[in-house]
Short mmCIF file of N, CA, C and O in Angstrom, two decimals:
data_model
loop_
_atom_site.label_atom_id
_atom_site.label_comp_id
_atom_site.label_asym_id
_atom_site.label_seq_id
_atom_site.Cartn_x
_atom_site.Cartn_y
_atom_site.Cartn_z
N MET A 16 10.10 9.25 9.88
CA MET A 16 9.70 8.33 8.82
C MET A 16 8.19 8.40 8.68
O MET A 16 7.46 8.25 9.64
N SER A 17 7.73 8.64 7.48
CA SER A 17 6.29 8.75 7.23
C SER A 17 5.74 7.45 6.69
O SER A 17 6.42 6.70 6.00
N PHE A 18 4.47 7.21 6.99
CA PHE A 18 3.84 5.98 6.54
C PHE A 18 2.37 6.21 6.26
O PHE A 18 1.79 7.22 6.67
N ILE A 19 1.78 5.26 5.54
CA ILE A 19 0.34 5.19 5.33
C ILE A 19 -0.07 3.77 5.68
O ILE A 19 0.57 2.81 5.25
N LEU A 20 -1.11 3.63 6.44
CA LEU A 20 -1.68 2.33 6.77
C LEU A 20 -3.01 2.24 6.04
O LEU A 20 -3.90 3.06 6.25
N VAL A 21 -3.11 1.27 5.12
CA VAL A 21 -4.29 1.15 4.25
C VAL A 21 -5.00 -0.16 4.56
O VAL A 21 -4.38 -1.22 4.59
N LYS A 22 -6.31 -0.08 4.77
CA LYS A 22 -7.11 -1.29 4.96
C LYS A 22 -7.83 -1.57 3.64
O LYS A 22 -8.51 -0.70 3.10
N MET A 23 -7.60 -2.79 3.11
CA MET A 23 -8.20 -3.18 1.83
C MET A 23 -9.02 -4.45 2.04
O MET A 23 -8.70 -5.26 2.90
N ASP A 24 -10.06 -4.63 1.22
CA ASP A 24 -10.81 -5.87 1.31
C ASP A 24 -10.10 -6.97 0.53
O ASP A 24 -9.03 -6.75 -0.03
N GLU A 25 -10.68 -8.15 0.48
CA GLU A 25 -10.03 -9.29 -0.17
C GLU A 25 -9.91 -9.14 -1.68
O GLU A 25 -9.14 -9.83 -2.32
N ASN A 26 -10.65 -8.18 -2.27
CA ASN A 26 -10.57 -7.93 -3.71
C ASN A 26 -9.64 -6.77 -4.05
O ASN A 26 -9.54 -6.40 -5.21
N GLY A 27 -9.00 -6.16 -3.05
CA GLY A 27 -8.07 -5.09 -3.30
C GLY A 27 -8.68 -3.70 -3.31
O GLY A 27 -8.03 -2.75 -3.71
N ARG A 28 -9.91 -3.56 -2.83
CA ARG A 28 -10.53 -2.23 -2.75
C ARG A 28 -10.13 -1.56 -1.44
O ARG A 28 -10.14 -2.20 -0.39
N VAL A 29 -9.81 -0.28 -1.51
CA VAL A 29 -9.44 0.48 -0.32
C VAL A 29 -10.68 0.76 0.51
O VAL A 29 -11.67 1.31 0.01
N LEU A 30 -10.62 0.38 1.79
CA LEU A 30 -11.72 0.64 2.70
C LEU A 30 -11.46 1.88 3.56
O LEU A 30 -12.37 2.65 3.84
N ASP A 31 -10.21 2.06 3.97
CA ASP A 31 -9.85 3.17 4.83
C ASP A 31 -8.33 3.32 4.85
O ASP A 31 -7.62 2.38 4.52
N TYR A 32 -7.84 4.50 5.21
CA TYR A 32 -6.40 4.66 5.40
C TYR A 32 -6.15 5.74 6.44
O TYR A 32 -6.99 6.60 6.70
N SER A 33 -4.98 5.68 7.04
CA SER A 33 -4.51 6.73 7.95
C SER A 33 -3.03 6.96 7.66
O SER A 33 -2.35 6.08 7.14
N THR A 34 -2.56 8.15 8.00
CA THR A 34 -1.18 8.51 7.67
C THR A 34 -0.62 9.50 8.68
O THR A 34 -1.37 10.16 9.39
N ASN A 35 0.69 9.59 8.69
CA ASN A 35 1.36 10.64 9.44
C ASN A 35 2.20 11.51 8.52
O ASN A 35 3.04 12.28 8.98
N ALA A 36 2.02 11.40 7.21
CA ALA A 36 2.78 12.17 6.22
C ALA A 36 2.19 13.57 6.12
O ALA A 36 1.19 13.78 5.44
N VAL A 37 2.79 14.52 6.80
CA VAL A 37 2.26 15.88 6.81
C VAL A 37 3.14 16.87 6.06
O VAL A 37 2.69 17.95 5.71
N LYS A 38 4.39 16.52 5.81
CA LYS A 38 5.31 17.43 5.14
C LYS A 38 5.19 17.38 3.62
O LYS A 38 5.73 18.21 2.93
N MET A 39 4.50 16.40 3.12
CA MET A 39 4.40 16.17 1.68
C MET A 39 3.20 16.94 1.12
O MET A 39 2.16 17.04 1.78
N SER A 40 3.32 17.43 -0.10
CA SER A 40 2.19 18.10 -0.73
C SER A 40 1.07 17.08 -0.96
O SER A 40 1.31 15.88 -1.10
N GLU A 41 -0.14 17.59 -0.99
CA GLU A 41 -1.29 16.71 -1.16
C GLU A 41 -1.23 15.97 -2.49
O GLU A 41 -1.54 14.79 -2.57
N ARG A 42 -0.81 16.65 -3.54
CA ARG A 42 -0.71 16.03 -4.87
C ARG A 42 0.29 14.88 -4.85
O ARG A 42 0.01 13.78 -5.31
N LYS A 43 1.49 15.13 -4.31
CA LYS A 43 2.52 14.10 -4.24
C LYS A 43 2.05 12.92 -3.39
O LYS A 43 2.26 11.77 -3.73
N PHE A 44 1.39 13.22 -2.27
CA PHE A 44 0.88 12.18 -1.39
C PHE A 44 -0.08 11.26 -2.13
O PHE A 44 0.04 10.04 -2.07
N HIS A 45 -1.03 11.84 -2.86
CA HIS A 45 -2.02 11.02 -3.56
C HIS A 45 -1.42 10.23 -4.72
O HIS A 45 -1.83 9.10 -4.98
N ILE A 46 -0.43 10.80 -5.39
CA ILE A 46 0.25 10.07 -6.46
C ILE A 46 0.94 8.83 -5.88
O ILE A 46 0.81 7.72 -6.39
N LEU A 47 1.70 9.02 -4.79
CA LEU A 47 2.41 7.89 -4.18
C LEU A 47 1.45 6.89 -3.56
O LEU A 47 1.67 5.68 -3.64
N LEU A 48 0.38 7.38 -2.96
CA LEU A 48 -0.63 6.48 -2.39
C LEU A 48 -1.25 5.62 -3.49
O LEU A 48 -1.38 4.39 -3.34
N ASN A 49 -1.60 6.22 -4.61
CA ASN A 49 -2.19 5.47 -5.72
C ASN A 49 -1.21 4.43 -6.27
O ASN A 49 -1.61 3.31 -6.58
N ARG A 50 0.06 4.79 -6.39
CA ARG A 50 1.06 3.83 -6.87
C ARG A 50 1.19 2.64 -5.91
O ARG A 50 1.24 1.49 -6.33
N ALA A 51 1.25 2.94 -4.63
CA ALA A 51 1.39 1.88 -3.63
C ALA A 51 0.16 0.97 -3.60
O ALA A 51 0.29 -0.26 -3.54
N VAL A 52 -1.02 1.56 -3.68
CA VAL A 52 -2.25 0.76 -3.67
C VAL A 52 -2.33 -0.09 -4.93
O VAL A 52 -2.73 -1.26 -4.87
N ASP A 53 -1.95 0.45 -6.07
CA ASP A 53 -1.95 -0.33 -7.31
C ASP A 53 -1.00 -1.53 -7.21
O ASP A 53 -1.35 -2.64 -7.61
N LEU A 54 0.20 -1.31 -6.66
CA LEU A 54 1.14 -2.42 -6.48
C LEU A 54 0.57 -3.48 -5.54
O LEU A 54 0.67 -4.68 -5.81
N ALA A 55 -0.01 -3.04 -4.45
CA ALA A 55 -0.59 -3.99 -3.49
C ALA A 55 -1.74 -4.76 -4.13
O ALA A 55 -1.86 -5.98 -3.95
N ARG A 56 -2.56 -4.07 -4.88
CA ARG A 56 -3.72 -4.72 -5.51
C ARG A 56 -3.26 -5.79 -6.52
O ARG A 56 -3.80 -6.89 -6.54
N VAL A 57 -2.24 -5.47 -7.31
CA VAL A 57 -1.71 -6.44 -8.27
C VAL A 57 -1.18 -7.67 -7.53
O VAL A 57 -1.43 -8.81 -7.93
N GLU A 58 -0.45 -7.44 -6.46
CA GLU A 58 0.11 -8.54 -5.67
C GLU A 58 -1.00 -9.42 -5.09
O GLU A 58 -0.95 -10.64 -5.15
N ILE A 59 -2.01 -8.79 -4.50
CA ILE A 59 -3.12 -9.51 -3.89
C ILE A 59 -3.85 -10.35 -4.93
O ILE A 59 -4.12 -11.53 -4.72
N LEU A 60 -4.18 -9.73 -6.05
CA LEU A 60 -4.93 -10.45 -7.08
C LEU A 60 -4.09 -11.53 -7.75
O LEU A 60 -4.60 -12.58 -8.13
N ALA A 61 -2.78 -11.30 -7.88
CA ALA A 61 -1.90 -12.31 -8.47
C ALA A 61 -1.84 -13.55 -7.58
O ALA A 61 -1.96 -14.68 -8.07
N PHE A 62 -1.66 -13.35 -6.29
CA PHE A 62 -1.63 -14.50 -5.39
C PHE A 62 -2.95 -15.25 -5.41
O PHE A 62 -2.99 -16.48 -5.40
N ARG A 63 -4.06 -14.51 -5.46
CA ARG A 63 -5.37 -15.16 -5.49
C ARG A 63 -5.56 -15.95 -6.78
O ARG A 63 -6.01 -17.09 -6.76
N SER A 64 -5.17 -15.37 -7.92
CA SER A 64 -5.37 -16.06 -9.19
C SER A 64 -4.44 -17.27 -9.34
O SER A 64 -4.76 -18.21 -10.06
N LEU A 65 -3.30 -17.25 -8.66
CA LEU A 65 -2.38 -18.39 -8.70
C LEU A 65 -2.76 -19.48 -7.69
O LEU A 65 -2.09 -20.50 -7.61
N GLY A 66 -3.81 -19.23 -6.94
CA GLY A 66 -4.25 -20.21 -5.96
C GLY A 66 -3.42 -20.24 -4.70
O GLY A 66 -3.43 -21.22 -3.96
N LEU A 67 -2.69 -19.18 -4.44
CA LEU A 67 -1.84 -19.10 -3.25
C LEU A 67 -2.57 -18.33 -2.14
O LEU A 67 -2.07 -17.36 -1.60
N SER A 68 -3.75 -18.79 -1.80
CA SER A 68 -4.57 -18.07 -0.84
C SER A 68 -4.05 -18.16 0.59
O SER A 68 -4.52 -17.44 1.46
N ASP A 69 -3.06 -19.01 0.84
CA ASP A 69 -2.56 -19.15 2.20
C ASP A 69 -1.37 -18.24 2.50
O ASP A 69 -0.84 -18.28 3.60
N PHE A 70 -0.96 -17.38 1.55
CA PHE A 70 0.16 -16.49 1.86
C PHE A 70 -0.30 -15.46 2.89
O PHE A 70 -1.42 -15.01 2.89
N LYS A 71 0.58 -15.13 3.81
CA LYS A 71 0.22 -14.22 4.90
C LYS A 71 0.79 -12.82 4.73
O LYS A 71 0.21 -11.86 5.21
N SER A 72 1.94 -12.70 4.07
CA SER A 72 2.50 -11.37 3.88
C SER A 72 3.42 -11.33 2.67
O SER A 72 3.94 -12.36 2.24
N ALA A 73 3.61 -10.13 2.15
CA ALA A 73 4.50 -9.92 1.01
C ALA A 73 5.04 -8.50 1.10
O ALA A 73 4.40 -7.62 1.69
N SER A 74 6.22 -8.27 0.54
CA SER A 74 6.83 -6.94 0.56
C SER A 74 7.28 -6.56 -0.84
O SER A 74 7.72 -7.40 -1.62
N ILE A 75 7.19 -5.27 -1.13
CA ILE A 75 7.62 -4.70 -2.40
C ILE A 75 8.41 -3.44 -2.08
O ILE A 75 7.97 -2.63 -1.26
N ASN A 76 9.57 -3.28 -2.71
CA ASN A 76 10.37 -2.08 -2.51
C ASN A 76 10.49 -1.31 -3.81
O ASN A 76 10.72 -1.90 -4.86
N THR A 77 10.31 0.00 -3.74
CA THR A 77 10.53 0.89 -4.88
C THR A 77 11.55 1.94 -4.46
O THR A 77 12.03 1.93 -3.33
N LEU A 78 11.86 2.86 -5.34
CA LEU A 78 12.78 3.93 -5.00
C LEU A 78 12.20 4.89 -3.96
O LEU A 78 12.93 5.45 -3.15
N ASP A 79 10.89 5.07 -3.98
CA ASP A 79 10.24 6.05 -3.11
C ASP A 79 9.64 5.48 -1.84
O ASP A 79 9.50 6.21 -0.85
N PHE A 80 9.25 4.22 -1.85
CA PHE A 80 8.56 3.65 -0.70
C PHE A 80 8.69 2.14 -0.68
O PHE A 80 9.08 1.52 -1.66
N SER A 81 8.35 1.57 0.46
CA SER A 81 8.23 0.11 0.55
C SER A 81 6.79 -0.21 0.95
O SER A 81 6.15 0.56 1.67
N VAL A 82 6.29 -1.32 0.44
CA VAL A 82 4.92 -1.75 0.70
C VAL A 82 4.98 -3.12 1.35
O VAL A 82 5.63 -4.02 0.83
N THR A 83 4.31 -3.26 2.47
CA THR A 83 4.18 -4.56 3.12
C THR A 83 2.71 -4.90 3.21
O THR A 83 1.91 -4.11 3.74
N ILE A 84 2.34 -6.04 2.67
CA ILE A 84 0.94 -6.49 2.64
C ILE A 84 0.81 -7.64 3.63
O ILE A 84 1.56 -8.60 3.57
N THR A 85 -0.16 -7.52 4.53
CA THR A 85 -0.45 -8.58 5.48
C THR A 85 -1.90 -8.99 5.30
O THR A 85 -2.78 -8.14 5.27
N ARG A 86 -2.13 -10.29 5.18
CA ARG A 86 -3.48 -10.79 4.95
C ARG A 86 -4.00 -11.50 6.19
O ARG A 86 -3.26 -12.14 6.90
N ASN A 87 -5.31 -11.38 6.41
CA ASN A 87 -5.99 -12.18 7.41
C ASN A 87 -7.42 -12.41 6.95
O ASN A 87 -7.78 -12.02 5.84
N ILE A 88 -8.25 -13.01 7.77
CA ILE A 88 -9.61 -13.35 7.34
C ILE A 88 -10.48 -12.13 7.14
O ILE A 88 -11.49 -12.19 6.45
N ASN A 89 -10.08 -10.99 7.70
CA ASN A 89 -10.88 -9.77 7.57
C ASN A 89 -10.49 -8.92 6.37
O ASN A 89 -11.12 -7.89 6.12
N GLY A 90 -9.45 -9.29 5.65
CA GLY A 90 -9.02 -8.51 4.50
C GLY A 90 -7.52 -8.35 4.48
O GLY A 90 -6.78 -9.21 4.96
N ASN A 91 -7.06 -7.23 3.96
CA ASN A 91 -5.64 -6.97 3.79
C ASN A 91 -5.27 -5.67 4.49
O ASN A 91 -6.00 -4.68 4.40
N LEU A 92 -4.14 -5.68 5.14
CA LEU A 92 -3.60 -4.47 5.74
C LEU A 92 -2.31 -4.15 5.00
O LEU A 92 -1.44 -5.00 4.88
N VAL A 93 -2.22 -2.94 4.47
CA VAL A 93 -1.08 -2.55 3.65
C VAL A 93 -0.37 -1.40 4.36
O VAL A 93 -0.98 -0.38 4.67
N LEU A 94 0.92 -1.59 4.62
CA LEU A 94 1.74 -0.55 5.23
C LEU A 94 2.67 0.01 4.17
O LEU A 94 3.46 -0.73 3.58
N VAL A 95 2.56 1.30 3.91
CA VAL A 95 3.42 1.99 2.95
C VAL A 95 4.34 2.90 3.75
O VAL A 95 3.87 3.78 4.48
N VAL A 96 5.64 2.67 3.64
CA VAL A 96 6.62 3.49 4.35
C VAL A 96 7.42 4.27 3.32
O VAL A 96 8.06 3.67 2.44
N PHE A 97 7.38 5.59 3.43
CA PHE A 97 8.14 6.44 2.52
C PHE A 97 9.60 6.43 2.90
O PHE A 97 9.95 6.59 4.07
N LYS A 98 10.46 6.26 1.92
CA LYS A 98 11.90 6.20 2.20
C LYS A 98 12.44 7.58 2.54
O LYS A 98 13.24 7.73 3.44
N ASP A 99 12.03 8.60 1.81
CA ASP A 99 12.47 9.96 2.10
C ASP A 99 11.36 10.90 1.65
O ASP A 99 11.22 11.20 0.49
N GLU A 100 10.57 11.33 2.60
CA GLU A 100 9.39 12.14 2.29
C GLU A 100 9.74 13.42 1.54
O GLU A 100 9.03 13.82 0.63
N ALA A 101 10.84 14.03 1.88
CA ALA A 101 11.20 15.31 1.28
C ALA A 101 11.59 15.18 -0.18
O ALA A 101 11.33 16.07 -0.99
N SER A 102 12.21 14.07 -0.56
CA SER A 102 12.71 13.96 -1.94
C SER A 102 11.98 12.91 -2.77
O SER A 102 12.45 12.54 -3.81
N ALA A 103 10.84 12.45 -2.31
CA ALA A 103 10.08 11.44 -3.07
C ALA A 103 9.72 11.99 -4.44
O ALA A 103 9.23 13.11 -4.55
N SER A 104 9.98 11.22 -5.48
CA SER A 104 9.69 11.68 -6.83
C SER A 104 8.23 11.44 -7.17
O SER A 104 7.56 10.64 -6.54
N THR A 105 7.74 12.16 -8.17
CA THR A 105 6.35 11.98 -8.59
C THR A 105 6.26 11.65 -10.04
O THR A 105 7.08 11.90 -10.82
#
């Protein structure tokens, strides 16, 4: 099972990431990473704009991956788990 661990600040900007996805083409990896980060950013900003600053975690599932967002005082940690690295669509 492949994953990406993304560290984001409180405004949804990517600070750093690490991954173990090595079987996927670089193009496909970046497309899926961008989709996952966009979903996480929308979720983070939506909770902030709704005044729900005390939420600690949220999950989103798509056909290709699942995204789990965890918040703390230092920012956001986003875990993206690919459902099937070999057949992920782009």
